XYZ file of C-alpha atoms in Angstrom:
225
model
C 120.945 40.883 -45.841
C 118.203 42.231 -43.276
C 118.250 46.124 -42.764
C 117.620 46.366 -39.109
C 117.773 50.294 -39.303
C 119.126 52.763 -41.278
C 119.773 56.460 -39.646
C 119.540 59.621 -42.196
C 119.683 63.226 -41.712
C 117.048 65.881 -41.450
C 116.939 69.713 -41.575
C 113.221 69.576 -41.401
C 112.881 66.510 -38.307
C 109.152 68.060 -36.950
C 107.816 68.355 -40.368
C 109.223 64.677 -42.063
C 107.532 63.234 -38.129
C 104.468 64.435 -39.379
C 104.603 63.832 -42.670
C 105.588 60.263 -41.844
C 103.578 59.249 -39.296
C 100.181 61.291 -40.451
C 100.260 60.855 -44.064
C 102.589 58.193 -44.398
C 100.626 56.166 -40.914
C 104.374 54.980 -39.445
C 103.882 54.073 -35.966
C 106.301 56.373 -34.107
C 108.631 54.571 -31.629
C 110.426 57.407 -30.031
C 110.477 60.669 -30.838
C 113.211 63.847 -28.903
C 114.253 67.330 -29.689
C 116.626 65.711 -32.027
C 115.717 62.483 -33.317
C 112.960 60.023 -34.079
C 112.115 56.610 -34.880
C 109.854 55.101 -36.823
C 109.062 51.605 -37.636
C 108.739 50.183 -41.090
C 107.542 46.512 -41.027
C 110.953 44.421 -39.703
C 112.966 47.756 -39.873
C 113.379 51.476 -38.759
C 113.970 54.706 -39.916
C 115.469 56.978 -37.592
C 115.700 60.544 -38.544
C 118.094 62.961 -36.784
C 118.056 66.609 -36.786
C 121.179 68.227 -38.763
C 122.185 71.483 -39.680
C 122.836 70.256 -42.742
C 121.920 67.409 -45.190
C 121.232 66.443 -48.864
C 118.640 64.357 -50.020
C 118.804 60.621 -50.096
C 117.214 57.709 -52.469
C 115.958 54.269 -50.079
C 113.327 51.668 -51.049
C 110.534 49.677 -48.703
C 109.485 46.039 -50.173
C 106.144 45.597 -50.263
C 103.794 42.249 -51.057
C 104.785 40.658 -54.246
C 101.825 41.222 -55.502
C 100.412 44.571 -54.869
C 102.049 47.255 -57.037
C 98.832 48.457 -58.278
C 97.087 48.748 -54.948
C 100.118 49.975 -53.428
C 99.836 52.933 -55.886
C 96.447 53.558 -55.525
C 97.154 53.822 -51.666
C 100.486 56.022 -52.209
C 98.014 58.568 -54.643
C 96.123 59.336 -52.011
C 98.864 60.659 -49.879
C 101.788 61.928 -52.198
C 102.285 62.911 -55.842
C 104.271 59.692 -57.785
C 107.449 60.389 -59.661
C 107.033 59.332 -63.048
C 109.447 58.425 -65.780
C 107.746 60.036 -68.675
C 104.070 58.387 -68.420
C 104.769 56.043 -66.598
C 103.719 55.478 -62.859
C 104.941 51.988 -62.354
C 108.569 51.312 -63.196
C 109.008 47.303 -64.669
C 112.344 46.181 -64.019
C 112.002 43.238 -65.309
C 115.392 42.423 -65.108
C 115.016 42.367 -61.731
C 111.340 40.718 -61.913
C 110.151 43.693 -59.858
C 107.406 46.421 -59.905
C 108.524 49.842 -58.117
C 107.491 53.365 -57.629
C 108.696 56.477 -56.463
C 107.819 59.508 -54.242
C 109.893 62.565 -52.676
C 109.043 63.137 -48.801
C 109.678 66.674 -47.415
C 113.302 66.612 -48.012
C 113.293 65.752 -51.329
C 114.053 62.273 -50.155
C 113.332 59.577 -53.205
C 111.142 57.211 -51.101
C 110.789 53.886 -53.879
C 108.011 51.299 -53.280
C 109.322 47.971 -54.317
C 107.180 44.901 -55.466
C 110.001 42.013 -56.482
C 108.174 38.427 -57.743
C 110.984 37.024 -56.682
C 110.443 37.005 -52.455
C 107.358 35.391 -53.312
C 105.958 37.349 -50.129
C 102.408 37.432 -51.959
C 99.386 39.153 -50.053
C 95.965 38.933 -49.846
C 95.058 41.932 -47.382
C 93.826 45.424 -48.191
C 96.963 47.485 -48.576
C 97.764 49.547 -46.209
C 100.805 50.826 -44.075
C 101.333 47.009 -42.388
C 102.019 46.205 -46.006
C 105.956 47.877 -45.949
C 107.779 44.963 -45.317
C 111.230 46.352 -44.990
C 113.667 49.077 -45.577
C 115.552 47.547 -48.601
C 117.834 49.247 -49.940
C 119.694 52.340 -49.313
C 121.501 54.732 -51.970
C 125.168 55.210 -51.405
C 126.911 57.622 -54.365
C 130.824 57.296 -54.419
C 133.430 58.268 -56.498
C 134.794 54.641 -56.719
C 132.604 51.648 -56.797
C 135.074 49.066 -56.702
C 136.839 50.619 -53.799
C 133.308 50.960 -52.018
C 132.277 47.378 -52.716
C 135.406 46.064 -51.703
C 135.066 47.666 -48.721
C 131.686 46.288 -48.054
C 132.927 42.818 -49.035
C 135.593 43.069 -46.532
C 133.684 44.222 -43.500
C 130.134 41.642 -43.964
C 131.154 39.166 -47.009
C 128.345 41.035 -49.116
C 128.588 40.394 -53.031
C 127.317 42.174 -56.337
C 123.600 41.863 -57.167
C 123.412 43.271 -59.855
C 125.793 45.478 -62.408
C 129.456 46.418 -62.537
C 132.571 48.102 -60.986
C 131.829 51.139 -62.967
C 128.790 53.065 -63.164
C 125.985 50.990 -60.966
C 126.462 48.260 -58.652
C 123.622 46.641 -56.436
C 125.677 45.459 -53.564
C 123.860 42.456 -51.265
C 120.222 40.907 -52.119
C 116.588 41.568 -52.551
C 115.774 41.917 -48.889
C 118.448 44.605 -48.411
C 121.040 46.087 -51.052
C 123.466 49.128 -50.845
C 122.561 50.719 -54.347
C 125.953 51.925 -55.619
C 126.612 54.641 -58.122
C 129.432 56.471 -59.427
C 127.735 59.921 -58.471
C 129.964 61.515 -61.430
C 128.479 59.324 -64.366
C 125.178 58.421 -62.844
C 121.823 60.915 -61.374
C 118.986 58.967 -59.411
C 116.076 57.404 -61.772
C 113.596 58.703 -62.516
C 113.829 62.028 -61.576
C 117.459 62.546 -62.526
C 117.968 64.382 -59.286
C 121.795 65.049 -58.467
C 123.189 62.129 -56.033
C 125.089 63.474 -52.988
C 127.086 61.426 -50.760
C 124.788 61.811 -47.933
C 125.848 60.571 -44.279
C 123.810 57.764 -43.288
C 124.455 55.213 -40.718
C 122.851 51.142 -41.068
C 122.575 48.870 -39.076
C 122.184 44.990 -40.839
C 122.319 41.720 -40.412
C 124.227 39.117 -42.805
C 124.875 35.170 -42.283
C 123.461 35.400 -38.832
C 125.896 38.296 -37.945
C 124.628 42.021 -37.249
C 126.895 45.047 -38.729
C 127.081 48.704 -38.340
C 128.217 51.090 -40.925
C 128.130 54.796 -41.506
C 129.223 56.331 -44.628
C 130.703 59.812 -43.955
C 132.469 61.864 -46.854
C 131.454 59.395 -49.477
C 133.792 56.327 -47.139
C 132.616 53.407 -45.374
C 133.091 52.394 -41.660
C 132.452 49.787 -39.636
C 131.431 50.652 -36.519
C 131.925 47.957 -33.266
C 128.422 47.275 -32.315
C 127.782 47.717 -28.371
C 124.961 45.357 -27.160
């Protein structure tokens, strides 16, 4: 699965512009009164103006191998989130390195290193180095009717975890991270999760899929070339 873009909301759309593409360094691909788009290695992050929105949780993969010099480069620019001392999470179930950061919507922005892609790099760090947008949060009420839903529209299947409580829906390039918002807060801050609109726009065995997820429901939407 290849996130091609994914589309969030914004009460704050001239401040998150700057703070994305001066402290962040996004290269800016189009900017109006009420949207902009910026790119992140292979995908984009478009951010449209709203009246209203809640915060989300999404994740960038970065070099296999740079965690630390990822987070040396992220100190300079944000505060990290930590869980307890900790500034690098191990999931070493996952054989990945992450870490975390709120933009200026109390977005939780994760850094992802995962051994696994074996996407290994030997340049300075630097904004070049985010890869991808690669995973997106989506809190329900019902996983198992949201995965089912997900499995109907692109054929996507569980990563990781159950029906229940967490569910990583596609693979390590790009995964719908699915929690039961009632049972489960976002690590490691243990922020509330809100069912947040977003829209995304993938690709998955050579086909390319839009969804939004409005009210906490998925849709597909027909794509128009």
């Amino acid at each position: 699965m290849k996130i091609k873009e994914l589309k969030i909301r914004t009460q704050n759309l001239e401040r998150q512009i700057l703070f994305y593409s001066d402290k962040i360094g996004l290269e800016l691909l189009f900017r109006s009164e009420y949207e902009a788009v910026f790119l992140v290695g292979e995908s984009k992050l478009k951010l449209v103006k709203s009246k209203e929105s809640l915060p989300y949780h999404f994740a960038i993969n970065i070099p296999s191998n740079q965690e630390n010099e990822a987070l040396k480069w992220l100190k300079e620019r944000v505060e990290i989130l930590r869980d307890g001392k900790n500034e690098i999470q191990d999931f070493e179930f996952w054989n990945a390195k992450a870490m975390y950061f709120y933009d200026l919507d109390k977005n939780i922005v994760e850094f992802i290193a995962r051994r696994n892609l074996k996407n290994e790099s030997q340049a300075d760090f630097d904004v070049a180095s985010l890869l991808e947008i690669s995973e997106i949060g989506m809190p329900v009420n019902d996983i198992r009717v949201a995965f089912n839903k997900l499995n109907e529209i692109s054929n996507l299947e569980q990563f990781d975890g159950g029906l229940e409580r967490f569910c990583a829906i596609g693979d390590e390039n790009g995964l719908f991270i699915c929690i039961n918002k009632n049972k489960k807060d976002w690590y490691p801050t243990g922020d509330k999760a809100h069912s947040s609109e977003f829209e995304i726009e993938y690709e998955h065995n050579n086909r390319e899929f839009v969804v939004k997820f409005i009210n906490g429901d998925l849709r597909k939407v027909d794509k128009i070339d």
